[in-house]
Amino acid sequence: MRSPGRSDVSLTQLRYFVAAAEHGSMTWAADELFVAQSAVSTAIANLETAVGAQLLIRRRAKGLQLTATGADFLVRARGILASVDDALGALRPENTAGRLTVGCFRTLAPFYLPSVISGLADEHPELLVDVTEMTAEQVPDALASQAIEIALTYDLGLDASVEREVLAEVPLYAAVSVHHPLADRDSVSLAELAELPMVLLDMPVSRDYFLQWFTRAGLRPHVRYRFASFEAVRAMVGSGHGFTLLNQQPRVASTYSGGELRHLHITDDLPPLELVLARSGGSRQLTKKAELFAAQCRKSVAEQDATAPHGAW
């Protein structure tokens, strides 16, 4: 029996609320949903009346902001909608139409997402995949809040609440300009690198990963430049401004600035970094749509591994 004075909550209200919260705008949510802005506004107002709490703060000319209650409700609303979509999908397993939101570690996106999305578009054109680029420390929170269902990422900054499926092991390497004094070498030690200027890929968690190997060896690198952009780091190195440490290795040696890189094996005994599919742990099962994304990631990573130059990642 319905509680006196309490309205029903509809799936439409939940979908409109999630869209508005994610876009930070009633207008943008309405554009995505192909409805009038007034329909979104009315649905969310009715939802707030039904639940007896304010979920969004309307700020003139500044968009929407979630209240503390709204932020908690957003997580639950995403879970409800995902469960309903998956339940309907189970009744018609051949139907994979709908939207899936996934995460991808920022530097991995250009390497794998084009082939992953192309593969899904060819086999399941009715599936709409929304991708959020992320740094390592953003992945666990995004999974926990159900902002994303699954992520293609490195095993960096992932806590015990995240389940991982290892797709590949990616070794660390040093990169220098083709004109660098070390360019005629095939390998180099951390001790040698510590004496030279370094261009650091300065992203949260990633920076600690690169620098820890020097610290563990009792060394202190000379970090001359820091950039959050993978290609900015490569361009600076290609122009002769120092060396860098990286894991992912492009198939071309050229950089945006026209320089070229040489990749050197590191002689120190360093464990490879694991490329993983990450999902929330516990009893929550992946939806059919997320399973399709995972399968395409496995295929794309395996194909690139098989066709990459020897020792290259």
PDB file of C-alpha atoms in Angstrom:
ATOM      1  CA  MET A   1       0.000   0.000   0.000  1.00  0.00           C
ATOM      2  CA  ARG A   2       1.286   3.451  -0.872  1.00  0.00           C
ATOM      3  CA  SER A   3       2.011   5.773   2.047  1.00  0.00           C
ATOM      4  CA  PRO A   4      -0.637   8.514   2.464  1.00  0.00           C
ATOM      5  CA  GLY A   5       0.291  11.795   0.791  1.00  0.00           C
ATOM      6  CA  ARG A   6       3.216  10.260  -1.068  1.00  0.00           C
ATOM      7  CA  SER A   7       3.387  10.209  -4.876  1.00  0.00           C
ATOM      8  CA  ASP A   8       4.761   7.388  -6.966  1.00  0.00           C
ATOM      9  CA  VAL A   9       8.258   7.728  -8.403  1.00  0.00           C
ATOM     10  CA  SER A  10       8.515   6.908 -12.100  1.00  0.00           C
ATOM     11  CA  LEU A  11      11.436   5.647 -14.135  1.00  0.00           C
ATOM     12  CA  THR A  12      11.017   8.697 -16.354  1.00  0.00           C
ATOM     13  CA  GLN A  13      11.568  10.967 -13.350  1.00  0.00           C
ATOM     14  CA  LEU A  14      14.707   9.045 -12.446  1.00  0.00           C
ATOM     15  CA  ARG A  15      16.058   9.210 -15.999  1.00  0.00           C
ATOM     16  CA  TYR A  16      15.410  12.944 -16.212  1.00  0.00           C
ATOM     17  CA  PHE A  17      17.037  13.534 -12.814  1.00  0.00           C
ATOM     18  CA  VAL A  18      20.154  11.523 -13.720  1.00  0.00           C
ATOM     19  CA  ALA A  19      20.508  13.326 -17.036  1.00  0.00           C
ATOM     20  CA  ALA A  20      20.120  16.754 -15.419  1.00  0.00           C
ATOM     21  CA  ALA A  21      22.550  15.926 -12.632  1.00  0.00           C
ATOM     22  CA  GLU A  22      25.184  14.604 -15.038  1.00  0.00           C
ATOM     23  CA  HIS A  23      24.885  17.548 -17.435  1.00  0.00           C
ATOM     24  CA  GLY A  24      24.480  20.175 -14.734  1.00  0.00           C
ATOM     25  CA  SER A  25      21.724  21.723 -16.812  1.00  0.00           C
ATOM     26  CA  MET A  26      17.997  21.170 -17.391  1.00  0.00           C
ATOM     27  CA  THR A  27      18.379  22.469 -20.942  1.00  0.00           C
ATOM     28  CA  TRP A  28      21.231  20.143 -21.867  1.00  0.00           C
ATOM     29  CA  ALA A  29      19.421  17.198 -20.305  1.00  0.00           C
ATOM     30  CA  ALA A  30      16.330  18.027 -22.343  1.00  0.00           C
ATOM     31  CA  ASP A  31      18.412  18.185 -25.524  1.00  0.00           C
ATOM     32  CA  GLU A  32      19.857  14.737 -24.857  1.00  0.00           C
ATOM     33  CA  LEU A  33      16.453  13.268 -24.005  1.00  0.00           C
ATOM     34  CA  PHE A  34      14.682  14.969 -26.955  1.00  0.00           C
ATOM     35  CA  VAL A  35      12.036  16.504 -24.703  1.00  0.00           C
ATOM     36  CA  ALA A  36      11.078  20.027 -23.706  1.00  0.00           C
ATOM     37  CA  GLN A  37      13.070  21.665 -20.928  1.00  0.00           C
ATOM     38  CA  SER A  38       9.819  22.204 -19.036  1.00  0.00           C
ATOM     39  CA  ALA A  39       9.220  18.438 -19.029  1.00  0.00           C
ATOM     40  CA  VAL A  40      12.566  17.818 -17.320  1.00  0.00           C
ATOM     41  CA  SER A  41      12.005  20.618 -14.810  1.00  0.00           C
ATOM     42  CA  THR A  42       8.507  19.404 -13.946  1.00  0.00           C
ATOM     43  CA  ALA A  43       9.572  15.762 -13.618  1.00  0.00           C
ATOM     44  CA  ILE A  44      12.413  16.633 -11.233  1.00  0.00           C
ATOM     45  CA  ALA A  45      10.182  18.927  -9.166  1.00  0.00           C
ATOM     46  CA  ASN A  46       7.638  16.105  -8.849  1.00  0.00           C
ATOM     47  CA  LEU A  47      10.427  13.690  -7.951  1.00  0.00           C
ATOM     48  CA  GLU A  48      11.637  15.976  -5.165  1.00  0.00           C
ATOM     49  CA  THR A  49       8.067  16.211  -3.856  1.00  0.00           C
ATOM     50  CA  ALA A  50       7.722  12.428  -3.961  1.00  0.00           C
ATOM     51  CA  VAL A  51      10.953  11.760  -2.043  1.00  0.00           C
ATOM     52  CA  GLY A  52      10.447  14.698   0.286  1.00  0.00           C
ATOM     53  CA  ALA A  53      13.878  16.245  -0.246  1.00  0.00           C
ATOM     54  CA  GLN A  54      15.644  18.764  -2.433  1.00  0.00           C
ATOM     55  CA  LEU A  55      17.958  16.970  -4.836  1.00  0.00           C
ATOM     56  CA  LEU A  56      19.223  19.832  -6.997  1.00  0.00           C
ATOM     57  CA  ILE A  57      20.049  23.463  -6.315  1.00  0.00           C
ATOM     58  CA  ARG A  58      19.012  25.695  -9.219  1.00  0.00           C
ATOM     59  CA  ARG A  59      21.534  28.508  -9.695  1.00  0.00           C
ATOM     60  CA  ARG A  60      20.631  31.216 -12.172  1.00  0.00           C
ATOM     61  CA  ALA A  61      23.171  31.320 -15.034  1.00  0.00           C
ATOM     62  CA  LYS A  62      25.337  28.762 -13.215  1.00  0.00           C
ATOM     63  CA  GLY A  63      23.467  25.536 -13.815  1.00  0.00           C
ATOM     64  CA  LEU A  64      22.557  22.831 -11.317  1.00  0.00           C
ATOM     65  CA  GLN A  65      24.335  21.589  -8.227  1.00  0.00           C
ATOM     66  CA  LEU A  66      23.566  18.382  -6.361  1.00  0.00           C
ATOM     67  CA  THR A  67      22.661  18.629  -2.697  1.00  0.00           C
ATOM     68  CA  ALA A  68      24.239  16.071  -0.350  1.00  0.00           C
ATOM     69  CA  THR A  69      20.969  14.123  -0.482  1.00  0.00           C
ATOM     70  CA  GLY A  70      20.907  14.466  -4.245  1.00  0.00           C
ATOM     71  CA  ALA A  71      24.446  13.084  -4.616  1.00  0.00           C
ATOM     72  CA  ASP A  72      23.494   9.985  -2.617  1.00  0.00           C
ATOM     73  CA  PHE A  73      20.232   9.610  -4.519  1.00  0.00           C
ATOM     74  CA  LEU A  74      22.075   9.895  -7.855  1.00  0.00           C
ATOM     75  CA  VAL A  75      24.107   6.767  -7.052  1.00  0.00           C
ATOM     76  CA  ARG A  76      20.955   4.848  -6.183  1.00  0.00           C
ATOM     77  CA  ALA A  77      19.047   6.141  -9.196  1.00  0.00           C
ATOM     78  CA  ARG A  78      21.810   5.027 -11.553  1.00  0.00           C
ATOM     79  CA  GLY A  79      21.723   1.581  -9.958  1.00  0.00           C
ATOM     80  CA  ILE A  80      17.950   1.333 -10.332  1.00  0.00           C
ATOM     81  CA  LEU A  81      18.027   2.339 -13.982  1.00  0.00           C
ATOM     82  CA  ALA A  82      20.879  -0.030 -14.764  1.00  0.00           C
ATOM     83  CA  SER A  83      19.045  -2.896 -13.047  1.00  0.00           C
ATOM     84  CA  VAL A  84      15.833  -2.190 -14.928  1.00  0.00           C
ATOM     85  CA  ASP A  85      17.655  -1.979 -18.267  1.00  0.00           C
ATOM     86  CA  ASP A  86      19.460  -5.237 -17.547  1.00  0.00           C
ATOM     87  CA  ALA A  87      16.246  -6.972 -16.454  1.00  0.00           C
ATOM     88  CA  LEU A  88      14.551  -5.940 -19.682  1.00  0.00           C
ATOM     89  CA  GLY A  89      17.615  -7.055 -21.607  1.00  0.00           C
ATOM     90  CA  ALA A  90      17.438 -10.489 -19.990  1.00  0.00           C
ATOM     91  CA  LEU A  91      13.957 -10.928 -21.426  1.00  0.00           C
ATOM     92  CA  ARG A  92      15.304 -10.113 -24.876  1.00  0.00           C
ATOM     93  CA  PRO A  93      18.988 -11.048 -24.847  1.00  0.00           C
ATOM     94  CA  GLU A  94      19.312 -10.217 -28.532  1.00  0.00           C
ATOM     95  CA  ASN A  95      18.408  -6.585 -27.770  1.00  0.00           C
ATOM     96  CA  THR A  96      21.497  -4.575 -26.840  1.00  0.00           C
ATOM     97  CA  ALA A  97      20.022  -1.161 -27.597  1.00  0.00           C
ATOM     98  CA  GLY A  98      20.653   1.547 -25.052  1.00  0.00           C
ATOM     99  CA  ARG A  99      23.388   3.590 -23.461  1.00  0.00           C
ATOM    100  CA  LEU A 100      26.489   2.422 -21.589  1.00  0.00           C
ATOM    101  CA  THR A 101      28.862   4.696 -19.682  1.00  0.00           C
ATOM    102  CA  VAL A 102      32.442   3.517 -19.333  1.00  0.00           C
ATOM    103  CA  GLY A 103      35.716   4.968 -18.096  1.00  0.00           C
ATOM    104  CA  CYS A 104      39.121   4.900 -19.731  1.00  0.00           C
ATOM    105  CA  PHE A 105      42.500   5.890 -18.346  1.00  0.00           C
ATOM    106  CA  ARG A 106      43.479   9.068 -20.147  1.00  0.00           C
ATOM    107  CA  THR A 107      46.676   7.899 -21.844  1.00  0.00           C
ATOM    108  CA  LEU A 108      45.120   4.588 -22.922  1.00  0.00           C
ATOM    109  CA  ALA A 109      42.196   6.180 -24.771  1.00  0.00           C
ATOM    110  CA  PRO A 110      43.965   6.904 -28.098  1.00  0.00           C
ATOM    111  CA  PHE A 111      45.538   3.440 -28.169  1.00  0.00           C
ATOM    112  CA  TYR A 112      42.488   1.262 -27.655  1.00  0.00           C
ATOM    113  CA  LEU A 113      39.211   3.190 -27.770  1.00  0.00           C
ATOM    114  CA  PRO A 114      39.122   3.720 -31.554  1.00  0.00           C
ATOM    115  CA  SER A 115      39.206  -0.025 -32.242  1.00  0.00           C
ATOM    116  CA  VAL A 116      36.940  -0.859 -29.280  1.00  0.00           C
ATOM    117  CA  ILE A 117      34.255   1.621 -30.317  1.00  0.00           C
ATOM    118  CA  SER A 118      34.579   0.659 -33.999  1.00  0.00           C
ATOM    119  CA  GLY A 119      34.160  -3.015 -33.147  1.00  0.00           C
ATOM    120  CA  LEU A 120      31.063  -2.352 -31.059  1.00  0.00           C
ATOM    121  CA  ALA A 121      29.608  -0.064 -33.733  1.00  0.00           C
ATOM    122  CA  ASP A 122      30.040  -2.780 -36.353  1.00  0.00           C
ATOM    123  CA  GLU A 123      28.553  -5.590 -34.272  1.00  0.00           C
ATOM    124  CA  HIS A 124      26.070  -3.679 -32.106  1.00  0.00           C
ATOM    125  CA  PRO A 125      25.172  -0.368 -33.819  1.00  0.00           C
ATOM    126  CA  GLU A 126      22.204   0.070 -31.478  1.00  0.00           C
ATOM    127  CA  LEU A 127      24.520   0.303 -28.438  1.00  0.00           C
ATOM    128  CA  LEU A 128      25.542   3.856 -27.511  1.00  0.00           C
ATOM    129  CA  VAL A 129      28.797   4.010 -25.545  1.00  0.00           C
ATOM    130  CA  ASP A 130      29.596   7.151 -23.560  1.00  0.00           C
ATOM    131  CA  VAL A 131      33.265   7.362 -22.544  1.00  0.00           C
ATOM    132  CA  THR A 132      34.698   9.367 -19.650  1.00  0.00           C
ATOM    133  CA  GLU A 133      38.453   9.934 -19.704  1.00  0.00           C
ATOM    134  CA  MET A 134      39.924   9.554 -16.233  1.00  0.00           C
ATOM    135  CA  THR A 135      43.086   9.693 -14.210  1.00  0.00           C
ATOM    136  CA  ALA A 136      43.909   6.736 -11.990  1.00  0.00           C
ATOM    137  CA  GLU A 137      42.519   8.120  -8.739  1.00  0.00           C
ATOM    138  CA  GLN A 138      39.137   8.916 -10.330  1.00  0.00           C
ATOM    139  CA  VAL A 139      38.327   5.344 -11.347  1.00  0.00           C
ATOM    140  CA  PRO A 140      37.364   3.822  -7.944  1.00  0.00           C
ATOM    141  CA  ASP A 141      35.007   6.685  -7.045  1.00  0.00           C
ATOM    142  CA  ALA A 142      33.405   6.622 -10.486  1.00  0.00           C
ATOM    143  CA  LEU A 143      32.769   2.892 -10.179  1.00  0.00           C
ATOM    144  CA  ALA A 144      31.446   3.207  -6.629  1.00  0.00           C
ATOM    145  CA  SER A 145      29.034   6.002  -7.593  1.00  0.00           C
ATOM    146  CA  GLN A 146      27.970   4.101 -10.718  1.00  0.00           C
ATOM    147  CA  ALA A 147      28.944   7.073 -12.867  1.00  0.00           C
ATOM    148  CA  ILE A 148      30.601   4.360 -14.957  1.00  0.00           C
ATOM    149  CA  GLU A 149      29.999   0.621 -15.000  1.00  0.00           C
ATOM    150  CA  ILE A 150      33.409  -0.566 -16.155  1.00  0.00           C
ATOM    151  CA  ALA A 151      36.791   0.987 -16.933  1.00  0.00           C
ATOM    152  CA  LEU A 152      39.790   0.205 -19.101  1.00  0.00           C
ATOM    153  CA  THR A 153      42.717   1.365 -17.002  1.00  0.00           C
ATOM    154  CA  TYR A 154      46.071   0.588 -15.471  1.00  0.00           C
ATOM    155  CA  ASP A 155      46.189  -1.115 -12.084  1.00  0.00           C
ATOM    156  CA  LEU A 156      47.121   2.155 -10.397  1.00  0.00           C
ATOM    157  CA  GLY A 157      45.344   3.529  -7.343  1.00  0.00           C
ATOM    158  CA  LEU A 158      42.719   0.761  -7.372  1.00  0.00           C
ATOM    159  CA  ASP A 159      41.674  -0.338  -3.890  1.00  0.00           C
ATOM    160  CA  ALA A 160      40.213  -3.606  -2.634  1.00  0.00           C
ATOM    161  CA  SER A 161      36.674  -2.542  -3.607  1.00  0.00           C
ATOM    162  CA  VAL A 162      37.598  -2.826  -7.300  1.00  0.00           C
ATOM    163  CA  GLU A 163      37.718  -6.130  -9.159  1.00  0.00           C
ATOM    164  CA  ARG A 164      40.338  -6.402 -11.890  1.00  0.00           C
ATOM    165  CA  GLU A 165      40.738  -8.538 -14.959  1.00  0.00           C
ATOM    166  CA  VAL A 166      44.281  -8.390 -16.303  1.00  0.00           C
ATOM    167  CA  LEU A 167      44.404  -7.941 -20.082  1.00  0.00           C
ATOM    168  CA  ALA A 168      48.138  -7.339 -20.564  1.00  0.00           C
ATOM    169  CA  GLU A 169      51.392  -6.579 -18.796  1.00  0.00           C
ATOM    170  CA  VAL A 170      53.082  -3.404 -19.971  1.00  0.00           C
ATOM    171  CA  PRO A 171      56.795  -2.870 -19.214  1.00  0.00           C
ATOM    172  CA  LEU A 172      58.305   0.457 -18.249  1.00  0.00           C
ATOM    173  CA  TYR A 173      60.737   1.989 -20.741  1.00  0.00           C
ATOM    174  CA  ALA A 174      62.823   5.130 -21.132  1.00  0.00           C
ATOM    175  CA  ALA A 175      62.394   7.449 -24.114  1.00  0.00           C
ATOM    176  CA  VAL A 176      64.994   9.874 -25.446  1.00  0.00           C
ATOM    177  CA  SER A 177      65.454  11.967 -28.573  1.00  0.00           C
ATOM    178  CA  VAL A 178      67.204  10.340 -31.544  1.00  0.00           C
ATOM    179  CA  HIS A 179      69.896  13.009 -31.004  1.00  0.00           C
ATOM    180  CA  HIS A 180      70.334  12.236 -27.299  1.00  0.00           C
ATOM    181  CA  PRO A 181      73.728  10.854 -26.137  1.00  0.00           C
ATOM    182  CA  LEU A 182      71.934   7.634 -25.142  1.00  0.00           C
ATOM    183  CA  ALA A 183      70.170   7.240 -28.495  1.00  0.00           C
ATOM    184  CA  ASP A 184      72.651   4.673 -29.795  1.00  0.00           C
ATOM    185  CA  ARG A 185      72.013   2.428 -26.786  1.00  0.00           C
ATOM    186  CA  ASP A 186      69.439  -0.346 -26.491  1.00  0.00           C
ATOM    187  CA  SER A 187      69.189  -0.182 -22.709  1.00  0.00           C
ATOM    188  CA  VAL A 188      69.930   2.060 -19.756  1.00  0.00           C
ATOM    189  CA  SER A 189      69.896   1.867 -15.951  1.00  0.00           C
ATOM    190  CA  LEU A 190      67.958   4.056 -13.533  1.00  0.00           C
ATOM    191  CA  ALA A 191      71.253   5.191 -12.022  1.00  0.00           C
ATOM    192  CA  GLU A 192      72.336   6.576 -15.404  1.00  0.00           C
ATOM    193  CA  LEU A 193      68.987   8.261 -15.966  1.00  0.00           C
ATOM    194  CA  ALA A 194      69.018   9.898 -12.532  1.00  0.00           C
ATOM    195  CA  GLU A 195      71.969  12.026 -13.657  1.00  0.00           C
ATOM    196  CA  LEU A 196      70.008  13.472 -16.602  1.00  0.00           C
ATOM    197  CA  PRO A 197      67.122  15.977 -16.947  1.00  0.00           C
ATOM    198  CA  MET A 198      63.730  14.265 -16.804  1.00  0.00           C
ATOM    199  CA  VAL A 199      60.406  15.220 -18.404  1.00  0.00           C
ATOM    200  CA  LEU A 200      57.743  13.769 -16.093  1.00  0.00           C
ATOM    201  CA  LEU A 201      54.230  12.699 -17.053  1.00  0.00           C
ATOM    202  CA  ASP A 202      52.680  14.539 -14.126  1.00  0.00           C
ATOM    203  CA  MET A 203      49.234  13.035 -13.538  1.00  0.00           C
ATOM    204  CA  PRO A 204      47.867  12.044 -10.113  1.00  0.00           C
ATOM    205  CA  VAL A 205      49.063   8.581  -9.031  1.00  0.00           C
ATOM    206  CA  SER A 206      50.986   8.198 -12.306  1.00  0.00           C
ATOM    207  CA  ARG A 207      53.687  10.614 -11.182  1.00  0.00           C
ATOM    208  CA  ASP A 208      54.198   8.589  -7.996  1.00  0.00           C
ATOM    209  CA  TYR A 209      54.407   5.397 -10.019  1.00  0.00           C
ATOM    210  CA  PHE A 210      57.207   6.744 -12.236  1.00  0.00           C
ATOM    211  CA  LEU A 211      59.196   8.339  -9.417  1.00  0.00           C
ATOM    212  CA  GLN A 212      58.951   5.424  -6.993  1.00  0.00           C
ATOM    213  CA  TRP A 213      61.466   3.335  -8.919  1.00  0.00           C
ATOM    214  CA  PHE A 214      64.167   5.946  -8.385  1.00  0.00           C
ATOM    215  CA  THR A 215      63.267   6.268  -4.701  1.00  0.00           C
ATOM    216  CA  ARG A 216      63.382   2.508  -4.157  1.00  0.00           C
ATOM    217  CA  ALA A 217      66.831   2.426  -5.737  1.00  0.00           C
ATOM    218  CA  GLY A 218      68.043   5.216  -3.460  1.00  0.00           C
ATOM    219  CA  LEU A 219      68.161   7.668  -6.362  1.00  0.00           C
ATOM    220  CA  ARG A 220      66.785  11.160  -6.873  1.00  0.00           C
ATOM    221  CA  PRO A 221      65.869  12.062 -10.454  1.00  0.00           C
ATOM    222  CA  HIS A 222      66.370  15.545 -11.832  1.00  0.00           C
ATOM    223  CA  VAL A 223      62.822  16.452 -12.881  1.00  0.00           C
ATOM    224  CA  ARG A 224      63.209  19.444 -15.189  1.00  0.00           C
ATOM    225  CA  TYR A 225      59.731  19.616 -16.755  1.00  0.00           C
ATOM    226  CA  ARG A 226      56.284  18.332 -15.778  1.00  0.00           C
ATOM    227  CA  PHE A 227      53.296  17.911 -18.089  1.00  0.00           C
ATOM    228  CA  ALA A 228      49.912  16.238 -17.672  1.00  0.00           C
ATOM    229  CA  SER A 229      49.741  15.538 -21.418  1.00  0.00           C
ATOM    230  CA  PHE A 230      51.250  12.333 -22.801  1.00  0.00           C
ATOM    231  CA  GLU A 231      51.983  13.981 -26.145  1.00  0.00           C
ATOM    232  CA  ALA A 232      53.458  17.112 -24.530  1.00  0.00           C
ATOM    233  CA  VAL A 233      55.929  14.877 -22.692  1.00  0.00           C
ATOM    234  CA  ARG A 234      56.851  13.053 -25.899  1.00  0.00           C
ATOM    235  CA  ALA A 235      57.243  16.326 -27.817  1.00  0.00           C
ATOM    236  CA  MET A 236      59.553  17.812 -25.184  1.00  0.00           C
ATOM    237  CA  VAL A 237      61.665  14.661 -25.130  1.00  0.00           C
ATOM    238  CA  GLY A 238      61.743  14.522 -28.925  1.00  0.00           C
ATOM    239  CA  SER A 239      63.054  18.095 -28.955  1.00  0.00           C
ATOM    240  CA  GLY A 240      65.941  17.124 -26.705  1.00  0.00           C
ATOM    241  CA  HIS A 241      64.774  18.503 -23.364  1.00  0.00           C
ATOM    242  CA  GLY A 242      65.384  15.336 -21.374  1.00  0.00           C
ATOM    243  CA  PHE A 243      64.327  11.725 -21.027  1.00  0.00           C
ATOM    244  CA  THR A 244      61.042  10.329 -19.789  1.00  0.00           C
ATOM    245  CA  LEU A 245      59.646   7.089 -18.422  1.00  0.00           C
ATOM    246  CA  LEU A 246      56.496   5.684 -20.011  1.00  0.00           C
ATOM    247  CA  ASN A 247      54.619   2.411 -20.414  1.00  0.00           C
ATOM    248  CA  GLN A 248      52.384   2.796 -23.440  1.00  0.00           C
ATOM    249  CA  GLN A 249      54.423   2.939 -26.628  1.00  0.00           C
ATOM    250  CA  PRO A 250      52.975   4.485 -29.833  1.00  0.00           C
ATOM    251  CA  ARG A 251      53.600   2.680 -33.104  1.00  0.00           C
ATOM    252  CA  VAL A 252      55.212   5.816 -34.535  1.00  0.00           C
ATOM    253  CA  ALA A 253      58.378   7.398 -33.169  1.00  0.00           C
ATOM    254  CA  SER A 254      57.537  10.920 -34.338  1.00  0.00           C
ATOM    255  CA  THR A 255      56.061  13.591 -32.063  1.00  0.00           C
ATOM    256  CA  TYR A 256      53.742  16.557 -32.602  1.00  0.00           C
ATOM    257  CA  SER A 257      56.742  18.889 -32.784  1.00  0.00           C
ATOM    258  CA  GLY A 258      58.440  16.818 -35.495  1.00  0.00           C
ATOM    259  CA  GLY A 259      61.031  15.163 -33.264  1.00  0.00           C
ATOM    260  CA  GLU A 260      61.637  11.442 -33.029  1.00  0.00           C
ATOM    261  CA  LEU A 261      62.096   9.178 -30.040  1.00  0.00           C
ATOM    262  CA  ARG A 262      64.223   6.177 -29.219  1.00  0.00           C
ATOM    263  CA  HIS A 263      62.882   3.656 -26.727  1.00  0.00           C
ATOM    264  CA  LEU A 264      65.358   2.094 -24.307  1.00  0.00           C
ATOM    265  CA  HIS A 265      64.962  -0.999 -22.175  1.00  0.00           C
ATOM    266  CA  ILE A 266      65.547  -0.385 -18.468  1.00  0.00           C
ATOM    267  CA  THR A 267      68.056  -2.853 -17.061  1.00  0.00           C
ATOM    268  CA  ASP A 268      66.786  -2.650 -13.474  1.00  0.00           C
ATOM    269  CA  ASP A 269      64.462  -5.458 -12.398  1.00  0.00           C
ATOM    270  CA  LEU A 270      61.118  -3.643 -12.533  1.00  0.00           C
ATOM    271  CA  PRO A 271      57.702  -5.329 -12.593  1.00  0.00           C
ATOM    272  CA  PRO A 272      55.458  -4.520 -15.558  1.00  0.00           C
ATOM    273  CA  LEU A 273      52.324  -2.446 -15.119  1.00  0.00           C
ATOM    274  CA  GLU A 274      49.068  -4.324 -15.581  1.00  0.00           C
ATOM    275  CA  LEU A 275      46.452  -3.162 -18.066  1.00  0.00           C
ATOM    276  CA  VAL A 276      43.082  -4.148 -16.601  1.00  0.00           C
ATOM    277  CA  LEU A 277      39.342  -4.034 -16.890  1.00  0.00           C
ATOM    278  CA  ALA A 278      38.078  -2.626 -13.592  1.00  0.00           C
ATOM    279  CA  ARG A 279      34.609  -3.001 -12.133  1.00  0.00           C
ATOM    280  CA  SER A 280      32.988  -2.673  -8.720  1.00  0.00           C
ATOM    281  CA  GLY A 281      33.496  -5.677  -6.489  1.00  0.00           C
ATOM    282  CA  GLY A 282      30.849  -7.523  -4.523  1.00  0.00           C
ATOM    283  CA  SER A 283      27.713  -9.145  -5.854  1.00  0.00           C
ATOM    284  CA  ARG A 284      26.913  -6.552  -8.500  1.00  0.00           C
ATOM    285  CA  GLN A 285      26.923  -8.206 -11.909  1.00  0.00           C
ATOM    286  CA  LEU A 286      27.931  -6.538 -15.140  1.00  0.00           C
ATOM    287  CA  THR A 287      25.073  -5.704 -17.457  1.00  0.00           C
ATOM    288  CA  LYS A 288      24.906  -7.272 -20.911  1.00  0.00           C
ATOM    289  CA  LYS A 289      26.078  -3.981 -22.439  1.00  0.00           C
ATOM    290  CA  ALA A 290      29.135  -3.840 -20.174  1.00  0.00           C
ATOM    291  CA  GLU A 291      29.960  -7.453 -21.014  1.00  0.00           C
ATOM    292  CA  LEU A 292      29.985  -6.531 -24.711  1.00  0.00           C
ATOM    293  CA  PHE A 293      32.387  -3.657 -23.999  1.00  0.00           C
ATOM    294  CA  ALA A 294      34.632  -5.954 -21.953  1.00  0.00           C
ATOM    295  CA  ALA A 295      34.728  -8.557 -24.711  1.00  0.00           C
ATOM    296  CA  GLN A 296      35.695  -5.935 -27.292  1.00  0.00           C
ATOM    297  CA  CYS A 297      38.447  -4.609 -25.001  1.00  0.00           C
ATOM    298  CA  ARG A 298      39.887  -8.106 -24.637  1.00  0.00           C
ATOM    299  CA  LYS A 299      39.854  -8.531 -28.409  1.00  0.00           C
ATOM    300  CA  SER A 300      41.428  -5.142 -29.140  1.00  0.00           C
ATOM    301  CA  VAL A 301      44.196  -5.520 -26.574  1.00  0.00           C
ATOM    302  CA  ALA A 302      45.009  -9.030 -27.810  1.00  0.00           C
ATOM    303  CA  GLU A 303      45.132  -7.883 -31.433  1.00  0.00           C
ATOM    304  CA  GLN A 304      47.397  -4.938 -30.682  1.00  0.00           C
ATOM    305  CA  ASP A 305      49.674  -7.110 -28.580  1.00  0.00           C
ATOM    306  CA  ALA A 306      49.970  -9.638 -31.410  1.00  0.00           C
ATOM    307  CA  THR A 307      50.756  -7.043 -34.070  1.00  0.00           C
ATOM    308  CA  ALA A 308      53.013  -4.730 -32.029  1.00  0.00           C
ATOM    309  CA  PRO A 309      56.753  -4.622 -32.811  1.00  0.00           C
ATOM    310  CA  HIS A 310      58.802  -6.925 -30.599  1.00  0.00           C
ATOM    311  CA  GLY A 311      59.037  -5.505 -27.104  1.00  0.00           C
ATOM    312  CA  ALA A 312      56.856  -2.534 -27.957  1.00  0.00           C
ATOM    313  CA  TRP A 313      53.828  -1.334 -26.028  1.00  0.00           C
TER     314      TRP A 313
END
